[in-house]
Short mmCIF file of N, CA, C and O in Angstrom, two decimals:
data_model
loop_
_atom_site.label_atom_id
_atom_site.label_comp_id
_atom_site.label_asym_id
_atom_site.label_seq_id
_atom_site.Cartn_x
_atom_site.Cartn_y
_atom_site.Cartn_z
N MET A 1 38.97 77.55 101.73
CA MET A 1 39.06 78.90 102.23
C MET A 1 37.65 79.41 102.50
O MET A 1 36.70 79.03 101.82
N ARG A 2 37.54 80.25 103.48
CA ARG A 2 36.26 80.84 103.86
C ARG A 2 36.45 82.36 103.92
O ARG A 2 37.40 82.86 104.48
N HIS A 3 35.48 83.08 103.35
CA HIS A 3 35.48 84.54 103.42
C HIS A 3 34.35 84.96 104.35
O HIS A 3 33.22 84.48 104.22
N VAL A 4 34.67 85.87 105.26
CA VAL A 4 33.66 86.42 106.16
C VAL A 4 33.52 87.90 105.82
O VAL A 4 34.45 88.68 105.98
N LEU A 5 32.34 88.25 105.33
CA LEU A 5 32.05 89.62 104.95
C LEU A 5 31.18 90.24 106.04
O LEU A 5 30.17 89.66 106.44
N VAL A 6 31.59 91.38 106.55
CA VAL A 6 30.90 92.03 107.66
C VAL A 6 30.13 93.22 107.10
O VAL A 6 30.70 94.09 106.44
N LEU A 7 28.82 93.25 107.39
CA LEU A 7 27.95 94.31 106.89
C LEU A 7 27.26 95.00 108.06
O LEU A 7 27.04 94.39 109.11
N PRO A 8 26.87 96.27 107.87
CA PRO A 8 26.31 97.02 108.99
C PRO A 8 24.88 96.64 109.37
O PRO A 8 24.45 96.92 110.49
N ASP A 9 24.14 96.01 108.46
CA ASP A 9 22.77 95.66 108.79
C ASP A 9 22.30 94.49 107.93
O ASP A 9 22.98 94.07 106.99
N ARG A 10 21.12 93.99 108.27
CA ARG A 10 20.59 92.80 107.61
C ARG A 10 20.31 93.05 106.12
O ARG A 10 20.58 92.20 105.28
N ASP A 11 19.75 94.22 105.80
CA ASP A 11 19.45 94.52 104.41
C ASP A 11 20.69 94.47 103.53
O ASP A 11 20.68 93.90 102.44
N ALA A 12 21.78 95.05 104.02
CA ALA A 12 23.03 95.04 103.27
C ALA A 12 23.55 93.61 103.11
O ALA A 12 24.02 93.22 102.05
N ALA A 13 23.46 92.82 104.19
CA ALA A 13 23.93 91.43 104.13
C ALA A 13 23.12 90.62 103.13
O ALA A 13 23.67 89.83 102.36
N GLU A 14 21.80 90.81 103.13
CA GLU A 14 20.96 90.07 102.18
C GLU A 14 21.25 90.49 100.74
O GLU A 14 21.26 89.65 99.84
N GLU A 15 21.52 91.78 100.54
CA GLU A 15 21.86 92.25 99.19
C GLU A 15 23.17 91.62 98.71
O GLU A 15 23.28 91.16 97.58
N VAL A 16 24.17 91.58 99.59
CA VAL A 16 25.45 90.97 99.24
C VAL A 16 25.24 89.49 98.91
O VAL A 16 25.77 88.99 97.92
N ALA A 17 24.48 88.79 99.73
CA ALA A 17 24.24 87.37 99.50
C ALA A 17 23.60 87.13 98.13
O ALA A 17 23.98 86.19 97.42
N ARG A 18 22.64 87.98 97.76
CA ARG A 18 21.98 87.84 96.45
C ARG A 18 22.94 88.13 95.30
O ARG A 18 22.92 87.46 94.28
N GLU A 19 23.77 89.13 95.46
CA GLU A 19 24.65 89.57 94.37
C GLU A 19 25.89 88.69 94.17
O GLU A 19 26.53 88.76 93.12
N LEU A 20 26.25 87.89 95.16
CA LEU A 20 27.46 87.06 95.04
C LEU A 20 27.41 86.13 93.83
O LEU A 20 28.42 85.93 93.16
N ALA A 21 26.25 85.58 93.54
CA ALA A 21 26.14 84.68 92.39
C ALA A 21 26.34 85.45 91.09
O ALA A 21 27.07 84.99 90.20
N ASP A 22 25.73 86.62 90.98
CA ASP A 22 25.84 87.41 89.74
C ASP A 22 27.25 87.96 89.52
O ASP A 22 27.80 87.86 88.43
N ARG A 23 27.82 88.53 90.55
CA ARG A 23 29.13 89.19 90.40
C ARG A 23 30.31 88.23 90.43
O ARG A 23 31.32 88.47 89.79
N PHE A 24 30.19 87.16 91.24
CA PHE A 24 31.35 86.29 91.46
C PHE A 24 31.12 84.84 91.07
O PHE A 24 32.01 84.02 91.22
N GLY A 25 29.92 84.50 90.65
CA GLY A 25 29.64 83.13 90.26
C GLY A 25 29.56 82.15 91.41
O GLY A 25 29.75 80.95 91.23
N VAL A 26 29.29 82.65 92.61
CA VAL A 26 29.18 81.78 93.78
C VAL A 26 27.91 80.94 93.63
O VAL A 26 26.82 81.48 93.48
N SER A 27 28.07 79.62 93.64
CA SER A 27 26.92 78.75 93.43
C SER A 27 26.29 78.27 94.74
O SER A 27 25.09 78.03 94.80
N ASP A 28 27.09 78.13 95.80
CA ASP A 28 26.55 77.72 97.10
C ASP A 28 25.97 78.94 97.80
O ASP A 28 26.56 80.03 97.77
N GLU A 29 24.82 78.75 98.42
CA GLU A 29 24.19 79.86 99.13
C GLU A 29 25.04 80.26 100.33
O GLU A 29 25.38 79.42 101.17
N PRO A 30 25.40 81.54 100.43
CA PRO A 30 26.19 81.98 101.59
C PRO A 30 25.35 81.94 102.87
O PRO A 30 24.13 82.00 102.82
N GLN A 31 26.02 81.84 103.99
CA GLN A 31 25.36 81.80 105.28
C GLN A 31 25.31 83.21 105.86
O GLN A 31 26.32 83.92 105.88
N LEU A 32 24.14 83.64 106.32
CA LEU A 32 23.97 84.94 106.98
C LEU A 32 23.90 84.71 108.49
O LEU A 32 23.16 83.84 108.95
N VAL A 33 24.67 85.50 109.24
CA VAL A 33 24.75 85.34 110.68
C VAL A 33 24.66 86.71 111.33
O VAL A 33 25.41 87.62 110.96
N ARG A 34 23.77 86.86 112.30
CA ARG A 34 23.71 88.09 113.08
C ARG A 34 24.81 88.06 114.12
O ARG A 34 24.96 87.08 114.85
N ASP A 35 25.58 89.13 114.18
CA ASP A 35 26.71 89.20 115.11
C ASP A 35 26.50 90.39 116.04
O ASP A 35 26.90 91.51 115.73
N ALA A 36 25.86 90.15 117.19
CA ALA A 36 25.62 91.23 118.15
C ALA A 36 26.95 91.67 118.74
O ALA A 36 27.82 90.85 119.04
N LEU A 37 27.09 92.96 118.91
CA LEU A 37 28.30 93.48 119.53
C LEU A 37 28.33 93.07 120.99
O LEU A 37 27.29 92.92 121.63
N ALA A 38 29.49 92.89 121.53
CA ALA A 38 29.65 92.41 122.90
C ALA A 38 28.85 93.25 123.89
O ALA A 38 28.94 94.47 123.90
N GLY A 39 28.03 92.58 124.69
CA GLY A 39 27.26 93.24 125.72
C GLY A 39 26.00 93.94 125.24
O GLY A 39 25.31 94.56 126.01
N GLU A 40 25.69 93.85 123.97
CA GLU A 40 24.53 94.53 123.43
C GLU A 40 23.47 93.52 123.01
O GLU A 40 23.76 92.55 122.33
N ASP A 41 22.23 93.77 123.39
CA ASP A 41 21.11 92.93 122.98
C ASP A 41 20.25 93.60 121.94
O ASP A 41 19.40 92.98 121.32
N ASP A 42 20.43 94.88 121.74
CA ASP A 42 19.62 95.66 120.82
C ASP A 42 19.98 95.32 119.37
O ASP A 42 21.14 95.32 119.00
N ALA A 43 18.98 95.03 118.56
CA ALA A 43 19.22 94.69 117.16
C ALA A 43 19.91 95.81 116.41
O ALA A 43 20.59 95.59 115.41
N GLU A 44 19.76 97.05 116.88
CA GLU A 44 20.42 98.18 116.22
C GLU A 44 21.94 98.08 116.34
O GLU A 44 22.66 98.70 115.58
N ASP A 45 22.42 97.35 117.33
CA ASP A 45 23.85 97.23 117.57
C ASP A 45 24.42 95.94 117.01
O ASP A 45 25.41 95.44 117.50
N ALA A 46 23.77 95.41 116.00
CA ALA A 46 24.21 94.14 115.42
C ALA A 46 24.83 94.37 114.05
O ALA A 46 24.34 95.17 113.26
N GLN A 47 25.89 93.66 113.80
CA GLN A 47 26.44 93.58 112.46
C GLN A 47 25.96 92.25 111.89
O GLN A 47 25.57 91.35 112.62
N TRP A 48 26.01 92.14 110.60
CA TRP A 48 25.63 90.90 109.94
C TRP A 48 26.82 90.36 109.18
O TRP A 48 27.55 91.12 108.54
N LEU A 49 27.02 89.07 109.28
CA LEU A 49 28.11 88.39 108.58
C LEU A 49 27.54 87.59 107.43
O LEU A 49 26.50 86.96 107.55
N VAL A 50 28.25 87.63 106.32
CA VAL A 50 27.94 86.77 105.18
C VAL A 50 29.15 85.86 105.03
O VAL A 50 30.26 86.32 104.76
N VAL A 51 28.94 84.57 105.26
CA VAL A 51 30.03 83.59 105.22
C VAL A 51 29.97 82.88 103.87
O VAL A 51 28.96 82.27 103.52
N VAL A 52 31.07 82.98 103.13
CA VAL A 52 31.15 82.42 101.78
C VAL A 52 32.24 81.35 101.77
O VAL A 52 33.41 81.64 102.05
N GLU A 53 31.85 80.13 101.47
CA GLU A 53 32.82 79.04 101.34
C GLU A 53 33.46 79.13 99.96
O GLU A 53 32.78 79.32 98.95
N ASP A 54 34.78 79.01 99.92
CA ASP A 54 35.54 79.11 98.68
C ASP A 54 36.63 78.03 98.69
O ASP A 54 37.82 78.33 98.80
N PRO A 55 36.22 76.75 98.58
CA PRO A 55 37.17 75.65 98.74
C PRO A 55 38.32 75.65 97.73
O PRO A 55 39.42 75.20 98.04
N GLN A 56 38.09 76.17 96.54
CA GLN A 56 39.16 76.22 95.53
C GLN A 56 39.91 77.55 95.55
O GLN A 56 40.78 77.77 94.70
N ALA A 57 39.59 78.42 96.48
CA ALA A 57 40.23 79.74 96.62
C ALA A 57 40.25 80.48 95.29
O ALA A 57 41.26 81.02 94.88
N ARG A 58 39.10 80.52 94.63
CA ARG A 58 39.03 81.17 93.32
C ARG A 58 38.48 82.59 93.38
O ARG A 58 38.56 83.32 92.41
N LEU A 59 37.92 82.99 94.52
CA LEU A 59 37.37 84.35 94.64
C LEU A 59 38.49 85.35 94.88
O LEU A 59 39.40 85.10 95.67
N ASP A 60 38.41 86.48 94.21
CA ASP A 60 39.40 87.55 94.32
C ASP A 60 39.10 88.36 95.58
O ASP A 60 38.07 89.03 95.67
N ALA A 61 40.00 88.29 96.55
CA ALA A 61 39.79 88.96 97.84
C ALA A 61 39.67 90.48 97.67
O ALA A 61 38.84 91.11 98.32
N THR A 62 40.46 91.06 96.78
CA THR A 62 40.39 92.50 96.56
C THR A 62 39.04 92.90 95.97
O THR A 62 38.45 93.91 96.36
N ALA A 63 38.53 92.11 95.04
CA ALA A 63 37.22 92.39 94.45
C ALA A 63 36.12 92.25 95.50
O ALA A 63 35.17 93.06 95.52
N LEU A 64 36.24 91.27 96.40
CA LEU A 64 35.27 91.14 97.49
C LEU A 64 35.34 92.36 98.42
O LEU A 64 34.31 92.88 98.84
N ASP A 65 36.56 92.81 98.72
CA ASP A 65 36.73 94.00 99.56
C ASP A 65 36.01 95.20 98.94
O ASP A 65 35.27 95.92 99.62
N ASP A 66 36.24 95.42 97.66
CA ASP A 66 35.62 96.55 96.96
C ASP A 66 34.10 96.42 96.94
O ASP A 66 33.37 97.40 97.13
N PHE A 67 33.62 95.20 96.71
CA PHE A 67 32.18 94.94 96.64
C PHE A 67 31.49 95.28 97.96
O PHE A 67 30.51 96.03 98.00
N VAL A 68 31.99 94.77 99.08
CA VAL A 68 31.32 95.02 100.35
C VAL A 68 31.53 96.46 100.83
O VAL A 68 30.69 96.99 101.55
N ALA A 69 32.61 97.09 100.40
CA ALA A 69 32.84 98.49 100.77
C ALA A 69 31.75 99.40 100.19
O ALA A 69 31.42 100.43 100.78
N GLU A 70 31.16 98.98 99.06
CA GLU A 70 30.06 99.75 98.47
C GLU A 70 28.88 99.87 99.43
O GLU A 70 28.08 100.79 99.33
N LEU A 71 28.76 98.92 100.36
CA LEU A 71 27.66 98.90 101.33
C LEU A 71 28.16 99.11 102.75
O LEU A 71 27.56 98.64 103.72
N ASP A 72 29.29 99.81 102.88
CA ASP A 72 29.89 100.13 104.19
C ASP A 72 30.30 98.89 104.97
O ASP A 72 30.24 98.87 106.20
N GLY A 73 30.71 97.86 104.25
CA GLY A 73 31.16 96.63 104.90
C GLY A 73 32.63 96.39 104.65
O GLY A 73 33.33 97.19 104.04
N TRP A 74 33.12 95.26 105.14
CA TRP A 74 34.50 94.86 104.94
C TRP A 74 34.60 93.35 105.01
O TRP A 74 33.70 92.67 105.47
N ARG A 75 35.74 92.85 104.54
CA ARG A 75 36.03 91.41 104.58
C ARG A 75 37.02 91.19 105.70
O ARG A 75 38.04 91.87 105.78
N GLU A 76 36.70 90.27 106.59
CA GLU A 76 37.63 89.92 107.66
C GLU A 76 38.81 89.17 107.06
O GLU A 76 38.63 88.25 106.27
N ALA A 77 40.00 89.58 107.44
CA ALA A 77 41.20 88.88 106.97
C ALA A 77 41.28 87.52 107.66
O ALA A 77 40.96 87.41 108.84
N PRO A 78 41.70 86.49 106.90
CA PRO A 78 41.78 85.14 107.51
C PRO A 78 42.85 85.05 108.58
O PRO A 78 43.73 85.82 108.67
#
């Protein structure tokens, strides 16, 4: 299973990536990806994705939702 967490900016995405190990015990480093909105080249119009691999499906989706909501983000439903 893969979780895609969408954050409003790079700082929020980096904070989420750092906190995943402490809060959820994620041992693999999550992948950060800049996701420019369609037709926009301006960095101000970019969202950031934090991709978390969860092969054993042990992460609580509701807890992830609550966690990223603290930083105005959300988890994309699979």
